[in-house]
CSV table of C-alpha atoms and ligand atoms in Angstrom, one decimal:
chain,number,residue,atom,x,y,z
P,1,UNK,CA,35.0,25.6,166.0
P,2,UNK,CA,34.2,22.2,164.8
P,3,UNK,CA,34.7,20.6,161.1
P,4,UNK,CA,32.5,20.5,158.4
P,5,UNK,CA,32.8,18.2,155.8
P,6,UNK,CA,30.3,17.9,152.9
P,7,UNK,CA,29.7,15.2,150.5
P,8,UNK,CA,32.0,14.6,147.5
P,9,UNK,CA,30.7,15.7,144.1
P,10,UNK,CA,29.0,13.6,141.0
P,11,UNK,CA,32.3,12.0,140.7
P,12,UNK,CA,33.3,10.6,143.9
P,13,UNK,CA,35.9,13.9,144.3
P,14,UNK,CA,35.9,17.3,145.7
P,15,UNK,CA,34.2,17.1,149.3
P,16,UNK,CA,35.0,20.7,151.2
P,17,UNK,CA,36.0,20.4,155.1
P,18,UNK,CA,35.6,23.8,156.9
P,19,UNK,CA,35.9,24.9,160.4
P,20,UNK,CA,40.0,23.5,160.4
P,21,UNK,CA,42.5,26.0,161.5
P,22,UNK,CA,45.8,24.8,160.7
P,23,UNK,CA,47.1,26.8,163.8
P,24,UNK,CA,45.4,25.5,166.5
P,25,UNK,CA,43.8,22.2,165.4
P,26,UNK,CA,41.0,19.9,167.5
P,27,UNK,CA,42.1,16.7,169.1
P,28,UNK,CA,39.7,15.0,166.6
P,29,UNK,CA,40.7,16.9,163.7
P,30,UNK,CA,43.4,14.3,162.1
P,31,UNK,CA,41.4,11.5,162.4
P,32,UNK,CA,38.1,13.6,161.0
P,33,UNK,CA,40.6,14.7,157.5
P,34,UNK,CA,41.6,11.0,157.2
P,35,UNK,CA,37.9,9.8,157.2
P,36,UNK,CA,36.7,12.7,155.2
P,37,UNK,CA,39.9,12.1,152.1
P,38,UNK,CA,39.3,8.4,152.6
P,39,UNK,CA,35.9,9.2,151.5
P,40,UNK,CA,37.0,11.5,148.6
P,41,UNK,CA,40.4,11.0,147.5
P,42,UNK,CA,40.6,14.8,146.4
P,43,UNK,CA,39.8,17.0,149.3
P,44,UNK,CA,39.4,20.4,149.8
P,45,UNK,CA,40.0,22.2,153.3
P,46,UNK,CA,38.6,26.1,153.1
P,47,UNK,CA,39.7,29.1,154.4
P,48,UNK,CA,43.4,28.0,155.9
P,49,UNK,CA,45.4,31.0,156.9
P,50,UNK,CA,48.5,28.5,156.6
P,51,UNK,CA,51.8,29.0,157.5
P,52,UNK,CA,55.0,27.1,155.9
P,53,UNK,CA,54.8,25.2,159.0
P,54,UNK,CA,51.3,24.7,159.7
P,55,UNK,CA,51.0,23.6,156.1
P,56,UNK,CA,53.6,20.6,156.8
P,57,UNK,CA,51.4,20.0,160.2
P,58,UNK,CA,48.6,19.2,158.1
P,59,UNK,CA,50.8,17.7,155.4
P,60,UNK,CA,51.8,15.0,158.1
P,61,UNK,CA,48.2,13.8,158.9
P,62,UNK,CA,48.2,11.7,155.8
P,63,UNK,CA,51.6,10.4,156.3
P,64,UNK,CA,55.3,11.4,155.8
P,65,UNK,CA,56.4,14.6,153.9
P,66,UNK,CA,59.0,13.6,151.6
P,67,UNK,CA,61.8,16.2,149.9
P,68,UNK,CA,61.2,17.3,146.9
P,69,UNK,CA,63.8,15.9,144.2
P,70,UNK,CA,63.9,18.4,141.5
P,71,UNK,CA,66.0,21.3,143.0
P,72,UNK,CA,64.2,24.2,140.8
P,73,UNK,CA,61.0,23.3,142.5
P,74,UNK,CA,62.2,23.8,146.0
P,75,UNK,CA,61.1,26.0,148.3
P,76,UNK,CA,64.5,26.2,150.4
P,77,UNK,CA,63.2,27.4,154.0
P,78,UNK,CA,61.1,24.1,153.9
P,79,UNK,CA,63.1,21.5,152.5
P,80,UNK,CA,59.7,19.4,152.2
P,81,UNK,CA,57.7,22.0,150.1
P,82,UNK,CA,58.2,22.8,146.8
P,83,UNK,CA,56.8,25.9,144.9
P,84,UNK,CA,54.9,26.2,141.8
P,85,UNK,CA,54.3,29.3,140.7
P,86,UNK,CA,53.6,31.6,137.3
P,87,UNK,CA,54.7,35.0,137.3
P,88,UNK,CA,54.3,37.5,134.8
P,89,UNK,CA,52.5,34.7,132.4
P,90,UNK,CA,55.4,32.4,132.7
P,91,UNK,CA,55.9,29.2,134.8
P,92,UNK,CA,58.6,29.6,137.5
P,93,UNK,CA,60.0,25.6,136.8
P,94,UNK,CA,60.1,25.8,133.0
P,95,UNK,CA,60.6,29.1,132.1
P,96,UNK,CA,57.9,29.0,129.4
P,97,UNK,CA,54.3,30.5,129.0
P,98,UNK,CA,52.8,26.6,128.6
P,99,UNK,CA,50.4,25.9,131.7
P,100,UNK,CA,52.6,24.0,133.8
P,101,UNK,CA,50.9,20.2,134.8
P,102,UNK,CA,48.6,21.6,132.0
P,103,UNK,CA,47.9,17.9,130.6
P,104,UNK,CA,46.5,14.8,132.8
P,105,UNK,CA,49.2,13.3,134.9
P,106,UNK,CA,49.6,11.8,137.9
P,107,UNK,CA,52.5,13.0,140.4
P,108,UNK,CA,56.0,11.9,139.9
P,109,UNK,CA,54.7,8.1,138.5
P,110,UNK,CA,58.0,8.3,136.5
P,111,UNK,CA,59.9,7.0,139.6
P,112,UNK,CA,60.4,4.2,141.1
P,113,UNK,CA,57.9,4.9,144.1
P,114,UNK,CA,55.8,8.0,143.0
P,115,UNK,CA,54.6,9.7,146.0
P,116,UNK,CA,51.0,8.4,147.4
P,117,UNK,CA,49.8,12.0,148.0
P,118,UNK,CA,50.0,15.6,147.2
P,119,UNK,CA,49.1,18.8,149.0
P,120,UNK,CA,48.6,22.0,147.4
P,121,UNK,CA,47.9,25.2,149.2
P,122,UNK,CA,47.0,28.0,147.7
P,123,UNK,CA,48.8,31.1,148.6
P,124,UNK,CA,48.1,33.3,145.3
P,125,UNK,CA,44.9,32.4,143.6
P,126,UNK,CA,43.6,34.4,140.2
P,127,UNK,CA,40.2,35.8,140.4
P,128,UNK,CA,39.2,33.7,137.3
P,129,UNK,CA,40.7,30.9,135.8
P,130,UNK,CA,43.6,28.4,137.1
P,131,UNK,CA,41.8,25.6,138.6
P,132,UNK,CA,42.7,22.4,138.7
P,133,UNK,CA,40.5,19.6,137.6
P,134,UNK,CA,41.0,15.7,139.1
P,135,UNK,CA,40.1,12.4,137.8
P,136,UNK,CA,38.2,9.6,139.5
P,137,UNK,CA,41.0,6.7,138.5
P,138,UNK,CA,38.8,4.0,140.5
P,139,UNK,CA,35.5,4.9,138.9
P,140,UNK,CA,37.1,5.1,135.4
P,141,UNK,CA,38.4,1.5,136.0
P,142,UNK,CA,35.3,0.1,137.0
P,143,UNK,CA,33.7,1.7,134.2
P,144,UNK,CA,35.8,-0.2,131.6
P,145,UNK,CA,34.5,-3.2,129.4
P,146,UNK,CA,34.8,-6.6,131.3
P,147,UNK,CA,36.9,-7.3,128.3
P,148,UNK,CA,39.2,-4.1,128.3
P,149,UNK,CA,39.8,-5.1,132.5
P,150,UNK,CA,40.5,-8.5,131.3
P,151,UNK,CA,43.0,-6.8,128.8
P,152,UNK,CA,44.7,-4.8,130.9
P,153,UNK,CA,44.8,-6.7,133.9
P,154,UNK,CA,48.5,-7.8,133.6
P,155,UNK,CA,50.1,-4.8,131.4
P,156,UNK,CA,52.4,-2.5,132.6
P,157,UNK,CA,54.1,0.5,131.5
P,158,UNK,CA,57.6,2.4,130.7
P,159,UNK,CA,57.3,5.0,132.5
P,160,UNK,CA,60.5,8.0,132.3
P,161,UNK,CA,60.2,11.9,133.1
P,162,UNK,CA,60.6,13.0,129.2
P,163,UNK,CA,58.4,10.2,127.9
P,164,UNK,CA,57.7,9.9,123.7
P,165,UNK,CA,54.4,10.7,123.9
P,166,UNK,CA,55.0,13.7,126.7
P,167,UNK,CA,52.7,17.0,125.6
P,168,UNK,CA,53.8,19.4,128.8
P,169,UNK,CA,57.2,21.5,128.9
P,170,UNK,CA,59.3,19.6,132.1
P,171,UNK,CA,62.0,21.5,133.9
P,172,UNK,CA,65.7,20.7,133.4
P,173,UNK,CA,67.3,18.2,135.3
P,174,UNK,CA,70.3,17.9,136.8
P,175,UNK,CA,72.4,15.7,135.7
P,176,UNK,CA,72.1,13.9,139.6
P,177,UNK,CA,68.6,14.1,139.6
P,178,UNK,CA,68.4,12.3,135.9
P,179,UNK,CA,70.6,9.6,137.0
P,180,UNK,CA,68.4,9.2,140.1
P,181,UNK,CA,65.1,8.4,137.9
P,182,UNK,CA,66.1,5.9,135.2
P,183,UNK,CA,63.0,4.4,133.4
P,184,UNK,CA,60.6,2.5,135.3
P,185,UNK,CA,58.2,-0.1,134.7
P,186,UNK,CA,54.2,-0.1,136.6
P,187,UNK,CA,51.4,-1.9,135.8
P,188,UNK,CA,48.2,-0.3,134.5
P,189,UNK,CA,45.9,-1.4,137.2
P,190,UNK,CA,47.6,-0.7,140.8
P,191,UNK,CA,45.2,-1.9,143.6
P,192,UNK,CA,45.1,0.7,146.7
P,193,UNK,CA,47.5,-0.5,149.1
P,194,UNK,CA,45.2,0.7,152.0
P,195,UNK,CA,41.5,0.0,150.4
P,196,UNK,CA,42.2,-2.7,147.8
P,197,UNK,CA,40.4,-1.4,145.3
P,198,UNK,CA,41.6,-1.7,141.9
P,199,UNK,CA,42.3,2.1,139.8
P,200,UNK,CA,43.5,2.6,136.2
P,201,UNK,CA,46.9,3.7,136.7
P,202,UNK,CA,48.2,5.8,133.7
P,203,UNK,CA,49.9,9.2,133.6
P,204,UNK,CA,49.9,10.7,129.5
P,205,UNK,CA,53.3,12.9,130.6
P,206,UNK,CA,54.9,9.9,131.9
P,207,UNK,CA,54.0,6.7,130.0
P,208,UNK,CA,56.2,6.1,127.0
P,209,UNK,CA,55.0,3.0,126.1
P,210,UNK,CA,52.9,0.1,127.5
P,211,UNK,CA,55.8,-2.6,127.9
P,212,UNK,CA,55.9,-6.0,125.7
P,213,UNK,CA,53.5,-4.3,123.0
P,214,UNK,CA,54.3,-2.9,119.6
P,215,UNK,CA,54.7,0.9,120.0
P,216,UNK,CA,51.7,1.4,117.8
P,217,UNK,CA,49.3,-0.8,119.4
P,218,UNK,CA,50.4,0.7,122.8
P,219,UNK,CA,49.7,4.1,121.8
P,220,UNK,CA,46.1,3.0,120.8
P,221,UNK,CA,45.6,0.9,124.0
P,222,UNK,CA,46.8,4.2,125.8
P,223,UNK,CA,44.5,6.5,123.7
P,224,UNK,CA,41.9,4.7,124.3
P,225,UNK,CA,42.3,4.1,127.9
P,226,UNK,CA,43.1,8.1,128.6
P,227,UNK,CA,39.8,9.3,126.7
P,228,UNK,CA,37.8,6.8,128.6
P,229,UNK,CA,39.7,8.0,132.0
P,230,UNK,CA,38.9,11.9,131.5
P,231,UNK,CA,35.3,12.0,130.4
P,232,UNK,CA,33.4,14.4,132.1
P,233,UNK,CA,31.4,11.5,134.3
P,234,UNK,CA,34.9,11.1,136.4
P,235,UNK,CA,36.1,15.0,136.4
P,236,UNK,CA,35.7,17.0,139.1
P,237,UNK,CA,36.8,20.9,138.8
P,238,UNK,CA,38.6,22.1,141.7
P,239,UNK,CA,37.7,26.3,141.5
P,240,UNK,CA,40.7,27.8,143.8
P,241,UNK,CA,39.8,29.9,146.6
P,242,UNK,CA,43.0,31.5,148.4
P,243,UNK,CA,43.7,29.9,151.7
P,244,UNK,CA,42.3,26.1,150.1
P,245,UNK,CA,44.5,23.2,151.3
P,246,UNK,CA,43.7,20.7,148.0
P,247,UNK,CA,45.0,16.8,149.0
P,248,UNK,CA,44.6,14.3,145.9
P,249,UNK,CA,45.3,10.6,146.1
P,250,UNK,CA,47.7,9.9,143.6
P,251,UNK,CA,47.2,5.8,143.5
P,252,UNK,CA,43.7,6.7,142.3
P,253,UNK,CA,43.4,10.1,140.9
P,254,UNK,CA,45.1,12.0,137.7
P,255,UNK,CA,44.5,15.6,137.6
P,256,UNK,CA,45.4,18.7,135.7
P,257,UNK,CA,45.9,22.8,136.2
P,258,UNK,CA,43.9,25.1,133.9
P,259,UNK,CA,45.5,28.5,132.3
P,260,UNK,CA,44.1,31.7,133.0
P,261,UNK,CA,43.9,35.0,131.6
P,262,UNK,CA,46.8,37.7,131.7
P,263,UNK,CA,49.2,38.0,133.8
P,264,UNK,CA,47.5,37.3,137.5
P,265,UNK,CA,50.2,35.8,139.8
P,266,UNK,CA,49.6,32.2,141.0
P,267,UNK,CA,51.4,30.7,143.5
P,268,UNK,CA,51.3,27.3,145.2
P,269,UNK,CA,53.0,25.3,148.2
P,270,UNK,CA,53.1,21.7,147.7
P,271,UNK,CA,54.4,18.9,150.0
P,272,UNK,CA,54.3,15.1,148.4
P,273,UNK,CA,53.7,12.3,151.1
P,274,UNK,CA,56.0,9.4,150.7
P,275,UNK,CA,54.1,6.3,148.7
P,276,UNK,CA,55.1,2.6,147.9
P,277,UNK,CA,55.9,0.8,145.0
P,278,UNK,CA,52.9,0.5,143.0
P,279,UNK,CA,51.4,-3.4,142.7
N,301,SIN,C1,50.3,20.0,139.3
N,301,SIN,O1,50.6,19.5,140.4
N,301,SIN,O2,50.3,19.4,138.3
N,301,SIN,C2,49.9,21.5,139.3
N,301,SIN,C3,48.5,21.7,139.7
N,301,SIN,C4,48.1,23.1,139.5
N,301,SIN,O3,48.9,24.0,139.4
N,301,SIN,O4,46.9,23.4,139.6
């Protein structure tokens, strides 16, 4: 069986590969993902009947698979994936009913070097409801005002894991893991260390305040910047199928689950690939 890929959708995301079996993959196949998610930073391969372990195989065609930090989301037979998961209307991390990655974010930009990529794979899908929607972060940037770029162009940001303007429930810490992630600093334009080209980089969970600015005139710049980021011209909806394998670029994408109705179980692997410090 050879692979499929189509085109990605009005906003540069969301091209679907089929024909890849995780189990038993072509000699071509690595180097046909990496030209199809270099193409559409959010990528969605079909139908996978994936395995822990043939999850991770795929995991590694976009780089290395790195542990997951926060023990609550840990898989433990894997040490590289992590779970997330609601059961019974509550999420698994938190403990609470709130969606969980409900809000626009971008993974794990609170430390010091987020990961590049994430992998989701969808074990337990609902019928109706739960998807996950994804952010074009390049087009958004070259969307701005010449005078907003010119703005931003040398701002940065404080980002920390329970950030002041933070609007989704995080699970606890240990007190290892919190001394692990102090408070970093990013700028708000990272350029792609692979294609160059220049994204927005902001994450609403994670940003506490744009750095050297008044608080107030921060939180308007960021206000500002996030509506522009997530109107409906840059959004792509990811509708879960089970057996998807979803990969987003996280130097140039933000993206956000969905809730759905009653009490459906949903439950998905994730591996993060190792990334470098954002410039
Ligand atoms: C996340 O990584 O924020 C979760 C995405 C999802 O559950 O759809």
């Amino acid at each position: 069986m050879s692979i499929e890929v189509t085109e990605p959708g009005p906003a540069g995301l969301g091209a679907v590969v089929t024909g890849f079996d995780p189990d038993a993959p072509a000699p071509e196949a690595g180097d046909a993902l990496r030209a199809a998610f270099r193409a559409s930073p959010m990528l969605c391969i079909r139908g996978c009947a994936a395995t822990p372990e043939s999850f991770l195989r795929v995991a590694r065609v976009f780089g290395t698979p790195q542990r997951e930090l926060m023990g609550v989301l840990r898989d433990g037979a894997v040490a590289e994936i992590s779970v997330i998961e609601r059961k019974q209307g509550i999420s698994t991390a938190t403990g609470k009913s709130a969606t969980f990655g409900g809000h626009w974010h971008t993974d794990d930009s609170y430390m010091a070097v987020p990961c590049a990529i994430t992998l989701l794979y969808g074990e337990v899908v609902p019928p109706k409801g739960g998807d996950t929607s994804f952010t074009n972060m390049h087009a958004a940037y070259e969307a701005l005002p010449a005078g907003t770029r010119a703005r931003i162009a040398d701002l940065s940001a404080v980002h920390t894991y329970q950030s002041r303007r933070n609007l989704s429930p995080v699970p606890e810490r240990s007190a290892e893991e919190e001394a692990r992630t102090p408070p970093v600093t990013h700028p708000l334009v990272r350029t792609h260390p692979e294609t160059g080209r220049k994204a927005l980089y902001i994450n609403p969970n994670r940003i506490d305040r744009v750095a050297d600015m008044p608080l107030a005139e921060g939180d308007a710049l960021l206000d500002e910047l996030i509506a522009h980021a997530t109107q409906p011209a840059f959004v792509h909806v990811h509708a879960w199928e089970p057996g998807d394998i979803v990969i987003w670029d996280n130097r140039c994408t933000m993206h956000r689950a969905s809730p759905h109705e009653g009490d459906h179980p949903r439950r998905l692997l994730r591996i993060l690939i190792e990334g470098t410090v954002p410039v």
